[in-house]
């Protein structure tokens, strides 16, 4: 039996990136700073959580060792005993950005070496010719916002006007993204998706990574709430990724959460989505149960990033980590000899950092390979080493952008 599972805790970086200063992120450390804040009482919130950060399951897989390797951070908390066959390491990103597609593509063996396009932090943010084309070709009476804005705030500010006028709310951020919020009932969910497809085509010459549909419901700014029907319209990877290679080999790729959208649904056999990390975890468990020999389950847990990292919410991020950690043993108990399970991230989003942007950080590479030796896989020079390890484990020929560490897990290094 050879199955592989990669769970991505979206934005759970461990600091220490060699090129962090280039991105204005020298010193950023998502895990380290959350742990320090919790130890100092700044991670407390009445009715949510209190006290030091407690992640016993991830610690048993090697999280503390990975953080020490990646950034030198020493966790001042309970560490417990490592699981047999567990492994730990850290990885440095070589892609040009610090965004979701770049991180995931690189994990899947394809670094993004090109530069993405971005919209300036001005009002308006979008070029006039793009705005005019969106209105003309999208069949809308106009657009609202046209600025950098947090997703929940922009809906509160423009939602009522959107319902009254039928104009979609179009906004961006420091990421390579154009987001479009519209009411599921007044505007229509399928109409929103169709409008996003038009905008996706218009954004292609600008090298914008994602156009994201952000549907919501409610009638007033006090009652507006985003629904789980978000959909990302992404640029497809320029070369085959691990996902394409698994499918070409005859295996199945089960995509949990927004993985399908990130890869423009290329190399995807099934998509399983849910609202929130816990619903996503339920789908990940069914993916493990359904996976057969040669299959790959690739899961993204987005709440860490969207709900807590971007909002600079330390207690919320800490509570979400602890909730995930409490459920992690459910997944580990389902593993069989011959399986490979990797827990990692795609970038950082330090909730103690300035601004609301992602942070350039190394990522943890921790997990377990039942029946193998495990151990220290070291500081990997690229996220692609994760994908190449999965490829070798599944018997897929090596790619050209990374190096497998499977021999280390087998005890042959």
mmCIF file of N, CA and C in Angstrom, residues 58 124 179 206 262 352 361 365 382:
data_model
loop_
_atom_site.group_PDB
_atom_site.id
_atom_site.type_symbol
_atom_site.label_atom_id
_atom_site.label_comp_id
_atom_site.label_asym_id
_atom_site.label_seq_id
_atom_site.Cartn_x
_atom_site.Cartn_y
_atom_site.Cartn_z
ATOM 1 N N UNK A 58 0.597 18.042 17.029
ATOM 2 C CA UNK A 58 1.590 18.538 16.077
ATOM 3 C C UNK A 58 2.989 18.494 16.673
ATOM 4 N N UNK A 124 -9.153 55.076 -7.709
ATOM 5 C CA UNK A 124 -9.452 53.663 -7.935
ATOM 6 C C UNK A 124 -8.173 52.809 -8.016
ATOM 7 N N UNK A 179 -11.031 40.497 -6.232
ATOM 8 C CA UNK A 179 -12.134 39.813 -5.570
ATOM 9 C C UNK A 179 -13.446 40.506 -5.896
ATOM 10 N N UNK A 206 -2.738 40.927 -17.466
ATOM 11 C CA UNK A 206 -2.136 41.661 -16.354
ATOM 12 C C UNK A 206 -1.420 40.734 -15.377
ATOM 13 N N UNK A 262 -7.106 26.360 -6.759
ATOM 14 C CA UNK A 262 -5.720 26.822 -6.835
ATOM 15 C C UNK A 262 -5.018 26.294 -8.075
ATOM 16 N N UNK A 352 0.710 38.969 14.402
ATOM 17 C CA UNK A 352 1.282 40.060 15.200
ATOM 18 C C UNK A 352 2.008 41.074 14.325
ATOM 19 N N UNK A 361 7.930 33.469 4.976
ATOM 20 C CA UNK A 361 8.473 32.623 6.024
ATOM 21 C C UNK A 361 8.802 31.237 5.479
ATOM 22 N N UNK A 365 7.773 21.155 7.744
ATOM 23 C CA UNK A 365 7.601 19.908 6.986
ATOM 24 C C UNK A 365 7.632 18.794 8.023
ATOM 25 N N UNK A 382 13.721 24.086 -1.134
ATOM 26 C CA UNK A 382 12.514 24.442 -1.867
ATOM 27 C C UNK A 382 11.338 23.620 -1.355
#
